[in-house]
PDB file of C-alpha atoms in Angstrom:
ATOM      1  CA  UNK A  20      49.033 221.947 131.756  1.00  0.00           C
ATOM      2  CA  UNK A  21      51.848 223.352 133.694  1.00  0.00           C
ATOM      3  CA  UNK A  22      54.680 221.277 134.283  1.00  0.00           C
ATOM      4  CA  UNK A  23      53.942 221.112 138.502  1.00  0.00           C
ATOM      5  CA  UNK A  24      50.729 219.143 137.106  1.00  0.00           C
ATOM      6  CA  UNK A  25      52.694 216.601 134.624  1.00  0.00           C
ATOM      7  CA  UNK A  26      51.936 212.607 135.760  1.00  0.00           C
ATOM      8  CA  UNK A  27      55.267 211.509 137.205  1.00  0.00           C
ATOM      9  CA  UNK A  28      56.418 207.680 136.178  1.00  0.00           C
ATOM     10  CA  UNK A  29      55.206 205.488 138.883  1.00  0.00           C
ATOM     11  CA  UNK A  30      57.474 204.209 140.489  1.00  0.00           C
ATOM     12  CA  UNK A  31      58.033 201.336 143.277  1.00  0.00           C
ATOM     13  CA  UNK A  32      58.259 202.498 146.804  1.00  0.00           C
ATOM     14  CA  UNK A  33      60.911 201.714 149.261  1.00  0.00           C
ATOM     15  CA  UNK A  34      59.326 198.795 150.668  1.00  0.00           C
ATOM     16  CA  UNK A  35      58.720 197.369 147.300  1.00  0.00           C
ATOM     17  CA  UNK A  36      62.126 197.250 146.296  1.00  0.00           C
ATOM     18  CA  UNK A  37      63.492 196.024 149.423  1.00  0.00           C
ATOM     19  CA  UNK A  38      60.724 193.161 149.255  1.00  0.00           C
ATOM     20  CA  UNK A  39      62.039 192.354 145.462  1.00  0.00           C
ATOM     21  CA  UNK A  40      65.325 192.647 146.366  1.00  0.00           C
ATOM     22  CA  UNK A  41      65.026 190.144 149.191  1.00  0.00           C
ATOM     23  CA  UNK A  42      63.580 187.686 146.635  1.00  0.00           C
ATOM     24  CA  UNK A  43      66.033 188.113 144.158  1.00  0.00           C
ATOM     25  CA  UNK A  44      69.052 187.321 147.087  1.00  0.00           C
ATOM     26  CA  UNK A  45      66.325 183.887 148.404  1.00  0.00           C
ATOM     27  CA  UNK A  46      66.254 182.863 144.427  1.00  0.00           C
ATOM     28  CA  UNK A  47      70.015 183.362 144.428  1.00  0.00           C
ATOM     29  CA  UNK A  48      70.702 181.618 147.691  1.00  0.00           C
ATOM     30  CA  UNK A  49      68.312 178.806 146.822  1.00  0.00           C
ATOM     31  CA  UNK A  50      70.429 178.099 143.527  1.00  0.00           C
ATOM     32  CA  UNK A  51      73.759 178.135 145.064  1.00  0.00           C
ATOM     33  CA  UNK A  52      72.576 175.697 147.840  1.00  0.00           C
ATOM     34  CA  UNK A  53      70.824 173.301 145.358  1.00  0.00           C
ATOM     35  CA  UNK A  54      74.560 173.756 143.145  1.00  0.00           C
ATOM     36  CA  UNK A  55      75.599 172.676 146.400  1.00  0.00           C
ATOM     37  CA  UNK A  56      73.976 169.867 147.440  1.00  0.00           C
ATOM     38  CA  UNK A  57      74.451 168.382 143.633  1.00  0.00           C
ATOM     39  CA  UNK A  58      78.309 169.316 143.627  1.00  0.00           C
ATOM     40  CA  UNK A  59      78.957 167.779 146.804  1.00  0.00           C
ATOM     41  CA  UNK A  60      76.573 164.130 145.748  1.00  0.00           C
ATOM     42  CA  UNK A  61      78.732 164.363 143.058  1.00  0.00           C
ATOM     43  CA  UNK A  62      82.231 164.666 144.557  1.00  0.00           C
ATOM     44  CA  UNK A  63      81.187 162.028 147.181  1.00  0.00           C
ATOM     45  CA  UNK A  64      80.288 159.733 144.273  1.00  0.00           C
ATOM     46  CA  UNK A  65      83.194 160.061 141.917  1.00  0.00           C
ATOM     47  CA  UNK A  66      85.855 162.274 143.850  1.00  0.00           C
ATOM     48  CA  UNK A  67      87.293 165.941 141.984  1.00  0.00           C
ATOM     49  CA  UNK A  68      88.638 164.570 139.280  1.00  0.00           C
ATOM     50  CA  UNK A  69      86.449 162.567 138.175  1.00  0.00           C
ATOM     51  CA  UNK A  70      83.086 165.511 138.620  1.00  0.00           C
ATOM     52  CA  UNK A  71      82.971 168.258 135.349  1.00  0.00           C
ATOM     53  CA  UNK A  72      80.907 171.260 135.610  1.00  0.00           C
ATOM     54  CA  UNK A  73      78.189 170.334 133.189  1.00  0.00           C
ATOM     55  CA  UNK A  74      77.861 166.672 135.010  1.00  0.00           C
ATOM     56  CA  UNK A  75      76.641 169.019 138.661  1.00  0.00           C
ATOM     57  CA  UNK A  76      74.792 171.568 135.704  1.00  0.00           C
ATOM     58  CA  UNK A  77      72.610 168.102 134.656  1.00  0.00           C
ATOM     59  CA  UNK A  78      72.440 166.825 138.283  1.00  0.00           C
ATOM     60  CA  UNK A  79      70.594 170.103 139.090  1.00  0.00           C
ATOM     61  CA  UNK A  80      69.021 170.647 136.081  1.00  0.00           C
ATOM     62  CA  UNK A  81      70.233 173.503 134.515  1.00  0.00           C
ATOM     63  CA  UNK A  82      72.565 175.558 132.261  1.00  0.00           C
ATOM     64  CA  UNK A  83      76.226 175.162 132.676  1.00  0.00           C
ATOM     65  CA  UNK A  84      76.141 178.663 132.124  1.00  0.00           C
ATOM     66  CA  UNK A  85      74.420 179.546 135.391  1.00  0.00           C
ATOM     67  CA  UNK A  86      77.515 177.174 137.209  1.00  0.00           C
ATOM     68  CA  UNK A  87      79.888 179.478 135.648  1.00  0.00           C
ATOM     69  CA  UNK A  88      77.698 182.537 137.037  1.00  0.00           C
ATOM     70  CA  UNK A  89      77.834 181.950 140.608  1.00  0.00           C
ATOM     71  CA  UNK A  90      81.541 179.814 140.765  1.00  0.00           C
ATOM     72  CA  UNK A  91      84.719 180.576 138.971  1.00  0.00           C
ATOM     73  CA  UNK A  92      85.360 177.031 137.549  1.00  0.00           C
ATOM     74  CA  UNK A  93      85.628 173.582 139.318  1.00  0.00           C
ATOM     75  CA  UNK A  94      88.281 174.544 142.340  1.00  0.00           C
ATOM     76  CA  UNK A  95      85.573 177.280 143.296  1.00  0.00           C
ATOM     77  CA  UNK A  96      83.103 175.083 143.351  1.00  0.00           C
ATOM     78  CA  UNK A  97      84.570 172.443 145.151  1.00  0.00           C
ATOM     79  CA  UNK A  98      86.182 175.049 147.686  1.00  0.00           C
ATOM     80  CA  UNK A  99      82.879 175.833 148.109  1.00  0.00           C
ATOM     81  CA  UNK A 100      81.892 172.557 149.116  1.00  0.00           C
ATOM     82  CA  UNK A 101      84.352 172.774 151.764  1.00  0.00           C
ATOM     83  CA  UNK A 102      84.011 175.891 153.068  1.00  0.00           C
ATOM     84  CA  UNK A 103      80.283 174.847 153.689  1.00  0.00           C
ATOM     85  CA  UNK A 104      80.864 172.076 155.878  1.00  0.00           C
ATOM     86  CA  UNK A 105      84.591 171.981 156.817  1.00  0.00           C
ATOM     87  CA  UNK A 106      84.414 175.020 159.274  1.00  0.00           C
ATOM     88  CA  UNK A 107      81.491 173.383 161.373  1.00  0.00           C
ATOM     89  CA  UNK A 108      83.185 169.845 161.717  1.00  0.00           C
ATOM     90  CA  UNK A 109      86.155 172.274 162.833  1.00  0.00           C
ATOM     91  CA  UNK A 110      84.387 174.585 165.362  1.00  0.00           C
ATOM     92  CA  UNK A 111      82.420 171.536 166.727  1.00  0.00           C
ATOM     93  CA  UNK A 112      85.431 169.349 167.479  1.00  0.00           C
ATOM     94  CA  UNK A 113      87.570 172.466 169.552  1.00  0.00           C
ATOM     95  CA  UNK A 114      84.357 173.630 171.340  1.00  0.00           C
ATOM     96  CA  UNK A 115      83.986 169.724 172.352  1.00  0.00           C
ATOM     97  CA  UNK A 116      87.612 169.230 173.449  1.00  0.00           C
ATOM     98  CA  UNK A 117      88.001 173.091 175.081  1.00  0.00           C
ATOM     99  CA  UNK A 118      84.706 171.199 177.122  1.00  0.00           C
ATOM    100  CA  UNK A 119      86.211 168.064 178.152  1.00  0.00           C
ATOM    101  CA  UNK A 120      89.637 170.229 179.587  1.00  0.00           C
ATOM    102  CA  UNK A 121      87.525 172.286 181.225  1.00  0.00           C
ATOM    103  CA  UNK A 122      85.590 169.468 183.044  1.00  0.00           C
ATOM    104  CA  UNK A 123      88.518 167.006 183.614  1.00  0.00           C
ATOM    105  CA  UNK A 124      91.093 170.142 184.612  1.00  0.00           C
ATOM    106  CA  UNK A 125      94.337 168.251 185.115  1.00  0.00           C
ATOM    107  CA  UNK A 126      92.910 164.430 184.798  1.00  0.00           C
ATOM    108  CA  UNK A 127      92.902 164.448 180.973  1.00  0.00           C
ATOM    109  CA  UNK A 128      93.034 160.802 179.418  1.00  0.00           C
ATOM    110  CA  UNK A 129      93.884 159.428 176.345  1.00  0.00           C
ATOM    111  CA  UNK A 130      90.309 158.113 175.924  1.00  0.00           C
ATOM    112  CA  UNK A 131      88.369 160.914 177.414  1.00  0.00           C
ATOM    113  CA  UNK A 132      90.451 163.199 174.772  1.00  0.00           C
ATOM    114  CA  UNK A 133      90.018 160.937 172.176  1.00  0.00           C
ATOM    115  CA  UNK A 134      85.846 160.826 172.825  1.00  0.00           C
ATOM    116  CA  UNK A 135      86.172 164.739 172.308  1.00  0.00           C
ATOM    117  CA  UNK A 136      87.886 164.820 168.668  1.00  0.00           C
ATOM    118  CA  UNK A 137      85.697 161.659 167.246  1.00  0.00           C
ATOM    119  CA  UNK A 138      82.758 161.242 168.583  1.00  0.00           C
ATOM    120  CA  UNK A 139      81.734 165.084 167.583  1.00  0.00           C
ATOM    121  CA  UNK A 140      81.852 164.161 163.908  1.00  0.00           C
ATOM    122  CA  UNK A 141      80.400 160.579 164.616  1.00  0.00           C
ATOM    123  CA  UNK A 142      77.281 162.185 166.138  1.00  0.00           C
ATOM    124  CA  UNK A 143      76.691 164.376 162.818  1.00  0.00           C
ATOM    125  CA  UNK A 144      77.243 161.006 160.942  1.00  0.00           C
ATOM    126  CA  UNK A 145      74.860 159.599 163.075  1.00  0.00           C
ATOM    127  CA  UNK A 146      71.587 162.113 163.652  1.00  0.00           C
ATOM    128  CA  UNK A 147      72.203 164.268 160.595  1.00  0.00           C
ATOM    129  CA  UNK A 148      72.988 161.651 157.631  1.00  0.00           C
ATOM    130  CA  UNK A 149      71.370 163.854 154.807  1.00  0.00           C
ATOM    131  CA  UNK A 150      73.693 166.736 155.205  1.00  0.00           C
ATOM    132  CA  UNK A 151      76.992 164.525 156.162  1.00  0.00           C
ATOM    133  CA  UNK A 152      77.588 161.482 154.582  1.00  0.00           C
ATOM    134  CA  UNK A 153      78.510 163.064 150.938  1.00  0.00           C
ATOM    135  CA  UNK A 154      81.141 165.340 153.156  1.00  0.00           C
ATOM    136  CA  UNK A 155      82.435 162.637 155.495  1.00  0.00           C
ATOM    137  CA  UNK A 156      83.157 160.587 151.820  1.00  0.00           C
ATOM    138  CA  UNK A 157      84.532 164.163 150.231  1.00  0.00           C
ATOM    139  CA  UNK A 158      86.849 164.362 153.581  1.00  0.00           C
ATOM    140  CA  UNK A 159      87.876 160.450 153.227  1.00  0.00           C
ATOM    141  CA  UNK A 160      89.295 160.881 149.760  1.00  0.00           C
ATOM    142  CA  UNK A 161      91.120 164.156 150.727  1.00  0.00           C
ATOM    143  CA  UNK A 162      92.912 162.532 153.350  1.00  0.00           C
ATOM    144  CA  UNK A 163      94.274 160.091 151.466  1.00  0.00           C
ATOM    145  CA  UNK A 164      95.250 162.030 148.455  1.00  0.00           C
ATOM    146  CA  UNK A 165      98.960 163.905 148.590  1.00  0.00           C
ATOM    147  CA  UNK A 166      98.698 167.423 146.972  1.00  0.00           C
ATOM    148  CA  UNK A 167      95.076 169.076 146.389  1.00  0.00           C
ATOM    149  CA  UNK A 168      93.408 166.695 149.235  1.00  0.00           C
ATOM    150  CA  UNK A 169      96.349 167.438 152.195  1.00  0.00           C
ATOM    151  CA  UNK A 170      95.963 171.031 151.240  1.00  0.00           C
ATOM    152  CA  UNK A 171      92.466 171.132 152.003  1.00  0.00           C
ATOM    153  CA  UNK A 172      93.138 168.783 155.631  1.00  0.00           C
ATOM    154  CA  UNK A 173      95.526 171.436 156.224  1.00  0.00           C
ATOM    155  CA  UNK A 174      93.925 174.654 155.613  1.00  0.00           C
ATOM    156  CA  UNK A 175      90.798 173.540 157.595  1.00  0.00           C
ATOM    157  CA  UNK A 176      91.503 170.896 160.115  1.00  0.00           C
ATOM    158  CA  UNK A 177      95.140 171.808 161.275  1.00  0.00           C
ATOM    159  CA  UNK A 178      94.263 173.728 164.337  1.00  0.00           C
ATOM    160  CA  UNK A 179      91.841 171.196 165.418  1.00  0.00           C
ATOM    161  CA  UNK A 180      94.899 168.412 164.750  1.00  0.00           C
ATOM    162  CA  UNK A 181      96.902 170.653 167.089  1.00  0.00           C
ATOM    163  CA  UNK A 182      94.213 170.894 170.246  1.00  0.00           C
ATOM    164  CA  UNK A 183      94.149 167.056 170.024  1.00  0.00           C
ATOM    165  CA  UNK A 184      97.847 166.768 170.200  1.00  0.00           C
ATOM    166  CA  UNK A 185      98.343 169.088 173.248  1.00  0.00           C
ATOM    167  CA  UNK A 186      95.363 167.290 175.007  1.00  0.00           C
ATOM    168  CA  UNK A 187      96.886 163.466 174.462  1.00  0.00           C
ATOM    169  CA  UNK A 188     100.368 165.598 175.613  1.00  0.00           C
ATOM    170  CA  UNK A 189      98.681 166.219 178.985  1.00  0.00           C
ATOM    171  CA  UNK A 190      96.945 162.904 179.249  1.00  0.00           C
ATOM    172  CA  UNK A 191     100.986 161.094 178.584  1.00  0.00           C
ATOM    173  CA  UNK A 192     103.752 163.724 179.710  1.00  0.00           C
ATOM    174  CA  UNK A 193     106.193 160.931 179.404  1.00  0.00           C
ATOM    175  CA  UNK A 194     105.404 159.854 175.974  1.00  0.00           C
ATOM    176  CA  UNK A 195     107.593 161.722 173.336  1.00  0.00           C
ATOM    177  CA  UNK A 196     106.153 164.065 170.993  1.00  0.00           C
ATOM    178  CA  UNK A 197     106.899 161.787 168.050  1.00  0.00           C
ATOM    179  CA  UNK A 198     105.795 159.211 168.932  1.00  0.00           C
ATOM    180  CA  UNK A 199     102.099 160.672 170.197  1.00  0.00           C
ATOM    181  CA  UNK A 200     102.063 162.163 166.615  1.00  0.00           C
ATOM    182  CA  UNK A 201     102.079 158.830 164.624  1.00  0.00           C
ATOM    183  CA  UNK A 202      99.322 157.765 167.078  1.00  0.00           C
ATOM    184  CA  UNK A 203      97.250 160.496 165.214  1.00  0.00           C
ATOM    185  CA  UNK A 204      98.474 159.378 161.766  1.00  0.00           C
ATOM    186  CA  UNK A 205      96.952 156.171 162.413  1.00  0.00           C
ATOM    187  CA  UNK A 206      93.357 157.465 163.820  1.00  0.00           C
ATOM    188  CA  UNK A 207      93.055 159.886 161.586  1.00  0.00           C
ATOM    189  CA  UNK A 208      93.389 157.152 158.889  1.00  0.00           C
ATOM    190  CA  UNK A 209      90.995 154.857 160.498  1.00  0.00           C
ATOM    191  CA  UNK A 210      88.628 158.195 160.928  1.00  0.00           C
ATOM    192  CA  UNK A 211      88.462 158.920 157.469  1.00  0.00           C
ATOM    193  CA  UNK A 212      88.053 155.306 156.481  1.00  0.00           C
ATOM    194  CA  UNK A 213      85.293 155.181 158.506  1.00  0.00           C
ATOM    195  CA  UNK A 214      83.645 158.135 156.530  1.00  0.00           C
ATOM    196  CA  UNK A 215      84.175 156.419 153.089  1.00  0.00           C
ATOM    197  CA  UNK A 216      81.419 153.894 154.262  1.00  0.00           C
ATOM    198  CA  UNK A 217      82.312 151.346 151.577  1.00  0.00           C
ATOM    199  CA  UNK A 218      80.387 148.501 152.588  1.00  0.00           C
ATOM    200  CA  UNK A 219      83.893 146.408 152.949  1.00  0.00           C
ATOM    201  CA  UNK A 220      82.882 145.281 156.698  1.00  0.00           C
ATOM    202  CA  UNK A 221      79.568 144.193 155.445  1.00  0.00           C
ATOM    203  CA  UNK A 222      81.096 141.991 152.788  1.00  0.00           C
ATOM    204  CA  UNK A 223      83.828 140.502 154.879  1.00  0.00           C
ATOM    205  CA  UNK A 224      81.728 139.858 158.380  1.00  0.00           C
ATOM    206  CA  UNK A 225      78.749 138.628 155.859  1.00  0.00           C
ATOM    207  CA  UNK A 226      76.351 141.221 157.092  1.00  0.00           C
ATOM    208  CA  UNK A 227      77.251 140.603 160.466  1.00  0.00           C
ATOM    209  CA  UNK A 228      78.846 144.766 161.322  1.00  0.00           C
ATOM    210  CA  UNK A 229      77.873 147.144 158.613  1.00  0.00           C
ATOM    211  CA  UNK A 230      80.210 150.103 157.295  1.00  0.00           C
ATOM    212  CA  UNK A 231      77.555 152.501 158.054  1.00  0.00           C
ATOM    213  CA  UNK A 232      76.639 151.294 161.749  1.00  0.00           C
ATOM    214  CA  UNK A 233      78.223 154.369 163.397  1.00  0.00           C
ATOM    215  CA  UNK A 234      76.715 153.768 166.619  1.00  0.00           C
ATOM    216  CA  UNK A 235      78.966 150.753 166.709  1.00  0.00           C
ATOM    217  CA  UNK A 236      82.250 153.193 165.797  1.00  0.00           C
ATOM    218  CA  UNK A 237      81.259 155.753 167.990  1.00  0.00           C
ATOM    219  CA  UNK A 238      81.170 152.408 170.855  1.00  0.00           C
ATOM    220  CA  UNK A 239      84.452 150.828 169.903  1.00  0.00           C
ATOM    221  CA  UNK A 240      86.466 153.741 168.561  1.00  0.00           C
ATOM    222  CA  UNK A 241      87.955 155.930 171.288  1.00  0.00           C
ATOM    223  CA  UNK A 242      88.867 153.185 173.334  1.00  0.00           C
ATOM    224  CA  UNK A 243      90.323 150.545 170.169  1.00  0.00           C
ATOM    225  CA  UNK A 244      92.616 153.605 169.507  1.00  0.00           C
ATOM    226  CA  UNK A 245      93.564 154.991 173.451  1.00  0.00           C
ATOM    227  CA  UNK A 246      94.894 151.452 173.711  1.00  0.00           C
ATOM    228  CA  UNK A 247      97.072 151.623 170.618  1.00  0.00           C
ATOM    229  CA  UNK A 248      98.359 155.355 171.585  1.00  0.00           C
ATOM    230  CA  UNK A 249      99.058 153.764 175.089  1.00  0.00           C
ATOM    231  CA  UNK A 250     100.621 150.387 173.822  1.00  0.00           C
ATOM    232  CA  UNK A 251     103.432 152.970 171.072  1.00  0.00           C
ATOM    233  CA  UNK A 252     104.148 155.006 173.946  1.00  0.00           C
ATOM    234  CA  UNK A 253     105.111 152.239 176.024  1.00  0.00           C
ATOM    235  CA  UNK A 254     106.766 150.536 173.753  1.00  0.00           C
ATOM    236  CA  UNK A 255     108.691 153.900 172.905  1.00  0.00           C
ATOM    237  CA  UNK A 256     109.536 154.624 176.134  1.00  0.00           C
ATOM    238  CA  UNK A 257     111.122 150.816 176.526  1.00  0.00           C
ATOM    239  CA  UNK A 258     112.927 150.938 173.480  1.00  0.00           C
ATOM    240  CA  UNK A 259     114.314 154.298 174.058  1.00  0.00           C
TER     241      UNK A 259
END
């Protein structure tokens, strides 16, 4: 036998490999997502600090050993988290306001801007529960913790902060620039609160508003706080 006629190794064709690499990256995606999904239950339920690695490793049902694969400790992980929701909420809210200036032009109101910047992450709250409510909780607790929770409002939600601000700026050129910020203080307090969904309303109206009724919020919301950013900045401007 010559060595022309020697059997070659088999070997998979092109196709082949591409088809088993594009399982290999599904079965990787699929874990990361389900890592996910547990991770951010988790960080709903009992905040950062109190969530360990092998507590989302049992919640899946694995090895802490394949955490540590795909995420380089807790802060990875939770960044993660973020980074999966935290953009969308962003995007959505500027494409919503950059809407409502373009439609109103020059006639920009404190309620019609307001509508723009909540009701956007009301809606998601609203027809897309399964994929929100752990993040709307993950977002409540950030914005009410000083250090690792303002750094993560910051990174993510500052420039969507800012579009509000110059909107409510149009909508009351006379009010001063302090004063229209502590108006967002307070709603984005009362925004966040609303997220935590902790059943306090329920208790206190004996079942008669519920925590979780965001239809209700999305009603009330916009204009409960228009007439408090009106009411500062007229009270501002008298004092002043």
């Amino acid at each position: 036998m010559t060595s022309t006629d020697q059997v070659k190794p088999k070997t998979a064709s092109t196709p082949e490999r591409a088809v088993a690499r594009n399982h290999k990256a599904r079965v990787r995606e699929e874990s990361i997502e389900r890592i996910l999904d547990a991770a951010e239950q988790l960080f709903a339920e009992f905040g950062y600090h109190g969530v360990t690695l092998k507590d989302v490793a049992a919640r899946v049902g694995v090895s802490s050993t394949l955490i540590h694969y795909h995420f380089n400790g807790k802060e990875s992980l939770y960044e993660a988290v973020w980074a999966r929701r935290a953009p969308i909420s962003a995007r959505n809210r500027l494409e919503a306001m950059r809407r409502y200036a373009e439609e109103v032009g020059d006639k920009v109101t404190v309620e019609g801007a307001l509508h723009a910047w909540i009701d956007t992450d009301l809606n998601v709250q609203i027809h897309d529960t399964e994929q929100w409510i752990a993040f709307g909780k993950i977002s409540a607790q950030a914005n009410s913790a000083a250090g690792w929770g303002a750094e993560k409002m910051t990174k993510y939600f500052n420039p969507v902060v800012l579009a509000l601000i110059d909107l409510l700026k149009k909508a009351m050129p006379d009010c001063d620039e302090a004063t229209i910020f502590w108006g967002y203080h307070f709603v984005s307090g009362a925004m966040t609160h609303n997220m935590a969904r902790t059943g306090r309303l329920d208790e206190l109206s004996h079942g008669l508003c519920s925590s979780d009724d965001f239809i209700s919020i999305r009603r009330h919301m916009a204009r409960f706080m228009a007439a408090g950013f009106e009411a500062i900045c007229r009270g501002s401007a008298a004092e002043g």
